[in-house]
Amino acid sequence: MTEKQTGLTYRDAGVDIDAGDALVDRIKPLAKRTMRPEVMAGIGGFGALCGLPEGMKDPVLVSGTDGVGTKLMLAFALNKHDTVGIDLVAMSVNDILVQGAEPLFFLDYFACGRLSVDAAADVVGGIAKGCELSGCALIGGETAEMPGMYPDGEYDLAGFAVGVVERDQILDAKRVAEGDVLLGLASSGFHSNGYSLVRKVIERELGAVSAQAMQGIELETFAGSGQKAPLAELVMTPTRLYVKSMLAALKAHGTDIAAMAHITGGGLVGNIPRVLPDHLMASLQAGSWPLPPVMQWVQKAGGIQTDEMHRVFNCGIGMVVVIKPQAAEQVAATLTAAGERVYRIGQIQARAKDAEQTVIS
């Protein structure tokens, strides 16, 4: 054999170690901005170390994991990678928030066929931004370059969040009672669910999923705002982070907040039952909150039935909060002051045998 035939390198096989090192160098200052005092060792080691906040009496750790799903296909098509990292963080920290937990730290997994340092740095920049917005530390992660597993220019993401809550402050279905009020916190858009259907509608209506195909279509950012944005921007709007506003409400109102439901895959009808006891149901008043204009466009363009919208998308409500009736106005005021758009969308009622647990009428 010639020297050329025997002298293969890892780069010849499609893995660029130097690119991986360059990415780590760009990640470190981003991660540093997210640090919390409990972090003992973060990026760079084999394992990250984090203590518990001081002063807690009986802390319970709450964990969650998620991805971004096929919204990534839009990121590839539009060459926009700086917001999907926010989605990644939000999908996990909003989940653990539902049980009353404050996020402590986050880890990410970035897998690709061929590493683009610029695209990966944009993604991780979004992850760091999401961590900053939710007050948790980006404590570690993994970048995997796997030639042949993914086409060039594509990647996949997974995220892992750990938070903490006092044992006697854990939110669960036991706190929910008949007569409780349902407050809906506005979503920022589709968040990170239902994108296989969103892409199907765009492709059928416009001929392709691309910036060129979507060019010229502008819609209101939210109903009645008077402010417009391009369709390509609206479908990439990152998932709203409810952490800081909801933690402030929990601190101010304590046991008046009975439960929360993060509206993700399965929509309103699929997620609210997850925080209800079997003998109770959620009765939502249709029209008590607005359907975002971008969702109106997708529904009309796709000819999607309203019932299908309710079980696929968040339909404009990203978080549902179950409140004791005497505190509903005060909690709504606290959340509004924290920057949320809040709607009174229904109440908890007794459930007849075999009846649906979420009814929108």
XYZ file of N, CA, C and O in Angstrom, residues 174-338:
660
model
N -53.727 16.927 43.203
C -54.410 16.890 44.499
C -54.888 18.274 44.933
O -55.797 18.384 45.752
N -54.272 19.323 44.410
C -54.621 20.683 44.816
C -55.828 21.238 44.058
O -56.385 22.253 44.447
N -56.193 20.595 42.971
C -57.240 21.124 42.088
C -58.618 20.764 42.626
O -58.864 19.627 43.051
N -59.542 21.740 42.598
C -60.890 21.519 43.122
C -61.930 22.113 42.179
O -61.637 23.015 41.378
N -63.156 21.608 42.279
C -64.259 22.145 41.497
C -64.444 23.629 41.799
O -64.372 24.055 42.949
N -64.633 24.433 40.739
C -64.790 25.870 40.898
C -63.515 26.663 40.681
O -63.565 27.892 40.553
N -62.367 25.984 40.629
C -61.118 26.689 40.350
C -61.194 27.355 38.975
O -61.847 26.856 38.053
N -60.488 28.486 38.853
C -60.495 29.284 37.626
C -59.298 28.910 36.761
O -58.206 28.618 37.268
N -59.488 28.916 35.453
C -58.414 28.643 34.505
C -57.963 29.941 33.842
O -58.760 30.621 33.195
N -56.705 30.290 34.056
C -56.094 31.429 33.376
C -55.195 30.897 32.266
O -54.448 29.934 32.469
N -55.260 31.515 31.104
C -54.397 31.141 29.993
C -53.360 32.209 29.743
O -53.690 33.392 29.658
N -52.096 31.806 29.654
C -51.012 32.727 29.321
C -50.720 32.600 27.833
O -50.523 31.497 27.318
N -50.705 33.730 27.142
C -50.549 33.727 25.691
C -49.250 33.059 25.265
O -48.207 33.229 25.900
N -49.325 32.305 24.193
C -48.123 31.746 23.576
C -47.499 32.790 22.657
O -48.111 33.809 22.334
N -46.286 32.507 22.216
C -45.611 33.392 21.257
C -45.837 32.918 19.822
O -45.360 33.549 18.879
N -46.555 31.812 19.677
C -46.803 31.243 18.351
C -46.973 29.738 18.478
O -47.522 29.239 19.466
N -46.468 28.999 17.516
C -46.599 27.548 17.547
C -45.715 26.899 18.613
O -45.887 25.722 18.909
N -44.787 27.660 19.165
C -43.787 27.131 20.087
C -43.000 26.034 19.370
O -42.374 26.304 18.363
N -43.043 24.800 19.805
C -42.237 23.785 19.119
C -43.039 22.511 18.896
O -42.526 21.407 19.036
N -44.309 22.690 18.525
C -45.191 21.536 18.312
C -46.038 21.718 17.057
O -46.399 22.825 16.701
N -46.332 20.603 16.411
C -47.221 20.616 15.255
C -46.554 21.015 13.956
O -47.242 21.275 12.961
N -45.229 21.024 13.906
C -44.547 21.559 12.727
C -44.584 20.636 11.518
O -44.393 21.096 10.387
N -44.853 19.362 11.711
C -45.048 18.502 10.537
C -46.282 18.958 9.763
O -46.288 18.990 8.524
N -47.331 19.361 10.494
C -48.540 19.883 9.848
C -48.311 21.283 9.296
O -48.757 21.606 8.186
N -47.605 22.121 10.048
C -47.303 23.483 9.570
C -46.543 23.420 8.248
O -46.891 24.113 7.276
N -45.527 22.578 8.174
C -44.730 22.469 6.947
C -45.560 21.905 5.792
O -45.397 22.327 4.641
N -46.446 20.969 6.101
C -47.308 20.393 5.069
C -48.219 21.461 4.468
O -48.396 21.530 3.249
N -48.766 22.334 5.333
C -49.644 23.404 4.861
C -48.863 24.388 3.994
O -49.321 24.791 2.911
N -47.678 24.798 4.448
C -46.866 25.750 3.690
C -46.509 25.174 2.318
O -46.609 25.853 1.289
N -46.109 23.908 2.303
C -45.723 23.273 1.041
C -46.909 23.194 0.082
O -46.780 23.473 -1.116
N -48.077 22.847 0.608
C -49.257 22.711 -0.259
C -49.753 24.066 -0.746
O -50.154 24.218 -1.906
N -49.717 25.072 0.128
C -50.251 26.386 -0.218
C -49.285 27.196 -1.071
O -49.699 27.911 -1.991
N -47.977 27.105 -0.780
C -46.988 27.973 -1.425
C -46.066 27.242 -2.383
O -45.264 27.877 -3.073
N -46.149 25.917 -2.427
C -45.348 25.158 -3.379
C -44.035 24.661 -2.843
O -43.453 23.730 -3.396
N -43.527 25.280 -1.779
C -42.255 24.867 -1.198
C -42.116 25.469 0.191
O -42.729 26.486 0.508
N -41.299 24.811 0.999
C -40.960 25.362 2.317
C -39.619 26.066 2.168
O -38.549 25.457 2.270
N -39.673 27.364 1.876
C -38.454 28.128 1.647
C -38.724 29.605 1.910
O -39.880 30.052 1.906
N -37.642 30.348 2.119
C -37.772 31.792 2.325
C -38.377 32.454 1.089
O -39.201 33.373 1.197
N -37.989 31.981 -0.096
C -38.500 32.557 -1.340
C -40.007 32.328 -1.472
O -40.757 33.235 -1.851
N -40.472 31.114 -1.142
C -41.898 30.808 -1.258
C -42.729 31.629 -0.288
O -43.854 32.037 -0.601
N -42.183 31.905 0.894
C -42.924 32.641 1.926
C -42.792 34.147 1.794
O -43.433 34.902 2.527
N -41.960 34.587 0.867
C -41.698 36.016 0.698
C -42.980 36.771 0.362
O -43.792 36.341 -0.445
N -43.143 37.910 1.001
C -44.275 38.783 0.708
C -45.498 38.551 1.570
O -46.436 39.345 1.552
N -45.518 37.466 2.337
C -46.648 37.207 3.230
C -46.328 37.775 4.606
O -45.363 37.358 5.258
N -47.124 38.739 5.043
C -46.947 39.344 6.368
C -48.253 39.249 7.142
O -49.339 39.412 6.585
N -48.130 38.973 8.442
C -49.292 38.814 9.305
C -49.048 39.561 10.608
O -47.891 39.844 10.965
N -50.126 39.861 11.329
C -49.972 40.486 12.641
C -49.194 39.555 13.566
O -49.354 38.336 13.532
N -48.373 40.143 14.427
C -47.597 39.335 15.375
C -48.514 38.674 16.392
O -48.286 37.545 16.809
N -49.535 39.386 16.845
C -50.621 38.783 17.607
C -51.879 39.588 17.362
O -51.821 40.740 16.933
N -53.015 38.978 17.584
C -54.295 39.564 17.198
C -54.489 40.946 17.817
O -54.355 41.125 19.022
N -54.773 41.914 16.975
C -55.041 43.269 17.442
C -53.819 44.113 17.709
O -53.937 45.273 18.106
N -52.620 43.584 17.439
C -51.400 44.340 17.746
C -51.155 45.464 16.753
O -50.534 46.477 17.080
N -51.603 45.285 15.500
C -51.311 46.262 14.467
C -49.890 46.166 13.941
O -49.541 46.828 12.963
N -49.058 45.334 14.561
C -47.673 45.140 14.124
C -47.582 43.866 13.298
O -48.113 42.831 13.693
N -46.915 43.961 12.153
C -46.821 42.809 11.261
C -45.390 42.302 11.153
O -44.430 43.030 11.383
N -45.280 41.037 10.794
C -43.980 40.408 10.593
C -44.109 39.389 9.468
O -45.203 38.882 9.199
N -43.014 39.068 8.799
C -43.066 38.083 7.705
C -43.440 36.691 8.221
O -43.105 36.325 9.362
N -44.114 35.930 7.381
C -44.493 34.566 7.744
C -43.278 33.744 8.165
O -43.341 32.992 9.142
N -42.172 33.894 7.442
C -40.965 33.130 7.762
C -40.468 33.426 9.170
O -39.924 32.548 9.854
N -40.644 34.654 9.614
C -40.241 35.022 10.973
C -41.220 34.475 11.998
O -40.830 33.972 13.061
N -42.501 34.549 11.698
C -43.526 34.120 12.651
C -43.475 32.621 12.910
O -43.696 32.176 14.035
N -43.201 31.814 11.875
C -43.158 30.366 12.093
C -41.895 29.949 12.845
O -41.822 28.834 13.367
N -40.900 30.840 12.922
C -39.677 30.545 13.666
C -39.625 31.233 15.026
O -38.634 31.094 15.751
N -40.667 31.961 15.399
C -40.679 32.618 16.704
C -40.457 31.575 17.794
O -41.146 30.559 17.834
N -39.494 31.791 18.691
C -39.194 30.762 19.688
C -40.264 30.631 20.762
O -41.054 31.545 21.004
N -40.277 29.494 21.395
C -41.197 29.177 22.482
C -41.041 30.176 23.623
O -39.927 30.511 24.025
N -42.158 30.642 24.147
C -42.114 31.587 25.261
C -41.687 30.875 26.549
O -42.153 29.769 26.851
N -40.820 31.518 27.299
C -40.371 31.021 28.597
C -41.225 31.661 29.690
O -41.265 32.882 29.816
N -41.909 30.824 30.457
C -42.810 31.321 31.494
C -42.190 31.273 32.892
O -42.857 31.556 33.887
N -40.917 30.927 32.978
C -40.291 30.613 34.263
C -40.323 31.785 35.236
O -40.833 31.671 36.361
N -39.756 32.918 34.845
C -39.606 34.011 35.805
C -40.952 34.595 36.223
O -41.167 34.909 37.396
N -41.884 34.738 35.291
C -43.193 35.300 35.644
C -43.964 34.350 36.557
O -44.592 34.774 37.538
N -43.913 33.038 36.277
C -44.654 32.087 37.095
C -44.010 31.881 38.461
O -44.713 31.712 39.463
N -42.685 31.908 38.532
C -42.035 31.795 39.843
C -42.375 33.000 40.711
O -42.584 32.863 41.929
N -42.467 34.170 40.087
C -42.866 35.365 40.839
C -44.295 35.229 41.341
O -44.609 35.602 42.482
N -45.179 34.684 40.511
C -46.571 34.486 40.925
C -46.675 33.445 42.035
O -47.453 33.614 42.988
N -45.902 32.374 41.938
C -45.907 31.359 42.988
C -45.412 31.929 44.316
O -45.955 31.614 45.386
N -44.401 32.760 44.251
C -43.871 33.380 45.470
C -44.889 34.322 46.091
O -45.044 34.377 47.318
N -45.625 35.057 45.254
C -46.579 36.049 45.758
C -47.886 35.436 46.221
O -48.522 35.950 47.145
N -48.297 34.320 45.595
C -49.655 33.816 45.835
C -49.715 32.399 46.398
O -50.809 31.935 46.735
N -48.576 31.722 46.480
C -48.509 30.440 47.167
C -49.572 29.451 46.768
O -49.760 29.120 45.593
N -50.320 28.961 47.758
C -51.281 27.881 47.536
C -52.518 28.309 46.753
O -53.363 27.470 46.423
N -52.654 29.608 46.451
C -53.762 30.028 45.582
C -53.581 29.503 44.168
O -54.533 29.444 43.393
N -52.356 29.137 43.815
C -52.087 28.509 42.515
C -52.087 27.004 42.731
O -51.241 26.462 43.440
N -53.067 26.328 42.125
C -53.245 24.897 42.378
C -52.435 24.019 41.432
O -51.925 22.970 41.831
N -52.335 24.418 40.171
C -51.668 23.577 39.178
C -51.352 24.405 37.941
O -51.863 25.508 37.773
N -50.497 23.847 37.079
C -50.181 24.440 35.781
C -50.113 23.341 34.736
O -49.723 22.211 35.046
N -50.442 23.686 33.518
C -50.305 22.755 32.396
C -49.567 23.460 31.266
O -50.025 24.498 30.774
N -48.440 22.899 30.858
C -47.673 23.408 29.724
C -48.305 22.838 28.454
O -48.409 21.613 28.292
N -48.758 23.698 27.549
C -49.491 23.237 26.371
C -48.505 22.938 25.250
O -48.059 23.824 24.527
N -48.180 21.661 25.123
C -47.204 21.210 24.124
C -47.897 20.252 23.162
O -49.027 20.476 22.761
N -47.231 19.173 22.751
C -47.835 18.226 21.848
C -49.119 17.637 22.421
O -49.128 17.181 23.555
N -50.179 17.650 21.651
C -51.487 17.233 22.146
C -52.412 18.407 22.371
O -53.610 18.230 22.608
N -51.847 19.628 22.293
C -52.654 20.837 22.365
C -53.368 21.019 23.689
O -53.055 20.396 24.708
N -54.388 21.868 23.671
C -55.154 22.167 24.880
C -55.877 20.929 25.410
O -55.865 20.659 26.612
N -56.489 20.161 24.518
C -57.299 19.028 24.980
C -56.449 17.888 25.524
O -56.918 17.103 26.348
N -55.194 17.808 25.094
C -54.349 16.708 25.533
C -53.513 16.979 26.755
O -53.083 16.038 27.450
N -53.272 18.260 27.069
C -52.341 18.578 28.146
C -52.993 18.974 29.462
O -52.468 18.661 30.524
N -54.123 19.671 29.421
C -54.759 20.075 30.676
C -55.144 18.865 31.528
O -54.938 18.878 32.752
N -55.669 17.764 30.948
C -56.007 16.594 31.780
C -54.831 16.017 32.554
O -55.039 15.313 33.558
N -53.615 16.295 32.139
C -52.438 15.738 32.820
C -52.288 16.266 34.245
O -51.555 15.679 35.044
N -52.965 17.390 34.570
C -52.837 17.959 35.913
C -54.179 17.967 36.650
O -54.345 18.686 37.635
N -55.122 17.144 36.174
C -56.444 17.086 36.797
C -56.691 15.709 37.418
O -56.288 14.690 36.846
N -57.390 15.663 38.567
C -57.843 14.364 39.077
C -58.947 13.819 38.184
O -59.615 14.569 37.459
N -59.169 12.508 38.238
C -60.091 11.859 37.315
C -61.525 12.369 37.424
O -62.274 12.345 36.439
N -61.933 12.845 38.599
C -63.337 13.224 38.785
C -63.641 14.658 38.377
O -64.769 15.108 38.495
N -62.614 15.383 37.859
C -62.815 16.770 37.456
C -62.482 16.964 35.983
O -61.736 16.181 35.387
N -63.033 18.027 35.389
C -62.774 18.360 33.993
C -62.540 19.858 33.844
O -62.928 20.651 34.717
N -61.908 20.230 32.744
C -61.696 21.636 32.412
C -62.714 22.058 31.373
O -62.803 21.453 30.303
N -63.497 23.085 31.688
C -64.471 23.636 30.750
C -63.935 24.974 30.246
O -63.840 25.944 31.007
N -63.548 25.011 28.961
C -62.974 26.216 28.377
C -64.020 26.937 27.538
O -64.805 26.303 26.834
N -64.007 28.260 27.619
C -64.957 29.070 26.864
C -64.339 29.481 25.541
O -63.399 30.284 25.491
N -64.851 28.937 24.461
C -64.345 29.290 23.129
C -64.498 30.787 22.891
O -65.508 31.384 23.255
N -63.484 31.397 22.305
C -63.532 32.823 22.016
C -63.084 33.714 23.159
O -63.064 34.937 23.008
N -62.709 33.132 24.283
C -62.262 33.948 25.414
C -60.801 34.355 25.283
O -60.281 35.110 26.094
N -60.138 33.863 24.255
C -58.782 34.287 23.923
C -58.651 34.254 22.399
O -59.376 33.538 21.727
N -57.737 35.033 21.829
C -57.622 35.102 20.366
C -56.707 34.023 19.788
O -55.694 33.656 20.400
N -57.069 33.508 18.631
C -56.189 32.612 17.889
C -55.149 33.468 17.169
O -55.505 34.404 16.446
N -53.851 33.208 17.361
C -52.823 34.013 16.707
C -53.009 34.066 15.189
O -53.378 33.056 14.570
N -52.760 35.216 14.567
C -52.947 35.351 13.116
C -52.197 34.308 12.294
O -52.711 33.840 11.276
N -50.985 33.920 12.722
C -50.239 32.917 11.953
C -50.967 31.568 12.002
O -50.948 30.799 11.025
N -51.632 31.272 13.108
C -52.408 30.034 13.198
C -53.697 30.147 12.393
O -54.159 29.151 11.815
N -54.275 31.338 12.344
C -55.440 31.554 11.490
C -55.079 31.280 10.033
O -55.846 30.652 9.289
N -53.897 31.752 9.625
C -53.448 31.555 8.244
C -53.266 30.061 7.950
O -53.716 29.555 6.904
N -52.613 29.345 8.870
C -52.378 27.911 8.680
C -53.700 27.152 8.655
O -53.902 26.261 7.820
N -54.625 27.505 9.549
C -55.913 26.810 9.577
C -56.675 27.012 8.270
O -57.203 26.052 7.694
N -56.721 28.251 7.787
C -57.447 28.540 6.550
C -56.771 27.886 5.348
O -57.433 27.258 4.513
N -55.436 28.032 5.265
C -54.714 27.487 4.119
C -54.793 25.967 4.080
O -54.827 25.365 2.996
N -54.824 25.342 5.247
C -54.867 23.884 5.300
C -56.252 23.306 5.401
O -56.403 22.065 5.389
N -57.271 24.171 5.537
C -58.631 23.669 5.703
C -58.761 22.797 6.944
O -59.469 21.781 6.938
N -58.077 23.184 8.012
C -58.006 22.357 9.221
C -59.232 22.606 10.099
O -59.564 23.758 10.401
N -59.868 21.543 10.522
C -61.021 21.655 11.406
C -60.593 22.195 12.775
O -59.475 21.935 13.238
N -61.495 22.921 13.439
C -61.177 23.524 14.735
C -60.808 22.473 15.774
O -59.871 22.661 16.568
N -61.522 21.348 15.789
C -61.194 20.284 16.742
C -59.768 19.770 16.537
O -59.059 19.458 17.502
N -59.349 19.688 15.278
C -57.982 19.252 14.981
C -56.972 20.291 15.450
O -55.904 19.939 15.980
N -57.282 21.569 15.276
C -56.414 22.635 15.778
C -56.207 22.480 17.292
O -55.080 22.595 17.800
N -57.287 22.218 18.008
C -57.222 22.131 19.472
C -56.383 20.957 19.962
O -55.827 21.013 21.056
N -56.274 19.904 19.164
C -55.512 18.752 19.640
C -54.106 18.658 19.041
O -53.355 17.750 19.383
N -53.774 19.621 18.183
C -52.423 19.652 17.612
C -51.627 20.846 18.133
O -50.465 20.703 18.556
N -52.247 22.030 18.135
C -51.537 23.266 18.459
C -51.961 23.826 19.822
O -53.000 23.455 20.370
N -51.154 24.755 20.326
C -51.537 25.426 21.585
C -52.649 26.456 21.361
O -53.265 26.923 22.321
N -52.894 26.825 20.109
C -53.986 27.736 19.723
C -53.916 29.076 20.457
O -54.943 29.729 20.689
N -52.714 29.503 20.798
C -52.536 30.821 21.404
C -52.365 30.826 22.901
O -52.116 31.879 23.496
N -52.478 29.659 23.548
C -52.298 29.551 24.999
C -51.140 28.594 25.280
O -51.243 27.388 25.044
N -50.049 29.117 25.793
C -48.866 28.298 26.031
C -48.795 27.681 27.403
O -48.104 26.681 27.614
N -49.493 28.280 28.368
C -49.513 27.759 29.736
C -50.884 28.026 30.327
O -51.415 29.135 30.211
N -51.486 27.003 30.929
C -52.758 27.150 31.638
C -52.480 27.052 33.126
O -51.788 26.131 33.583
N -53.023 28.007 33.877
C -52.792 28.065 35.320
C -54.131 27.893 36.031
O -55.106 28.584 35.721
N -54.181 26.946 36.968
C -55.389 26.669 37.741
C -55.314 27.455 39.048
O -54.387 27.261 39.839
N -56.295 28.330 39.273
C -56.247 29.287 40.376
C -57.481 29.147 41.263
O -58.591 28.922 40.760
N -57.299 29.313 42.564
C -58.445 29.389 43.462
C -59.254 30.632 43.116
O -58.689 31.705 42.878
N -60.590 30.512 43.053
C -61.419 31.600 42.505
C -61.244 32.944 43.199
O -61.277 33.983 42.541
N -61.020 32.946 44.505
C -60.907 34.212 45.223
C -59.621 34.965 44.884
O -59.508 36.161 45.155
N -58.654 34.276 44.264
C -57.361 34.905 43.966
C -57.144 35.130 42.480
O -56.078 35.616 42.083
N -58.113 34.801 41.636
C -57.912 34.836 40.188
C -57.502 36.216 39.692
O -56.569 36.357 38.890
N -58.170 37.253 40.153
C -57.851 38.602 39.683
C -56.462 39.045 40.129
O -55.718 39.659 39.358
N -56.100 38.724 41.380
C -54.781 39.127 41.882
C -53.655 38.402 41.153
O -52.632 38.999 40.808
N -53.839 37.103 40.912
C -52.813 36.344 40.188
C -52.687 36.858 38.756
O -51.573 37.031 38.238
N -53.823 37.134 38.117
C -53.796 37.674 36.759
C -53.059 39.001 36.723
O -52.276 39.269 35.794
N -53.262 39.837 37.738
C -52.580 41.142 37.796
C -51.078 40.957 37.965
O -50.279 41.667 37.336
N -50.670 40.005 38.810
C -49.241 39.741 39.014
C -48.587 39.269 37.723
O -47.489 39.722 37.358
N -49.253 38.363 37.013
C -48.691 37.838 35.774
C -48.668 38.899 34.673
O -47.720 38.966 33.884
N -49.682 39.745 34.631
C -49.707 40.844 33.658
C -48.566 41.805 33.916
O -47.871 42.242 32.985
N -48.340 42.126 35.189
C -47.237 43.027 35.553
C -45.883 42.429 35.197
O -44.916 43.163 34.946
N -45.810 41.084 35.158
C -44.555 40.404 34.804
C -44.377 40.271 33.296
O -43.385 39.693 32.842
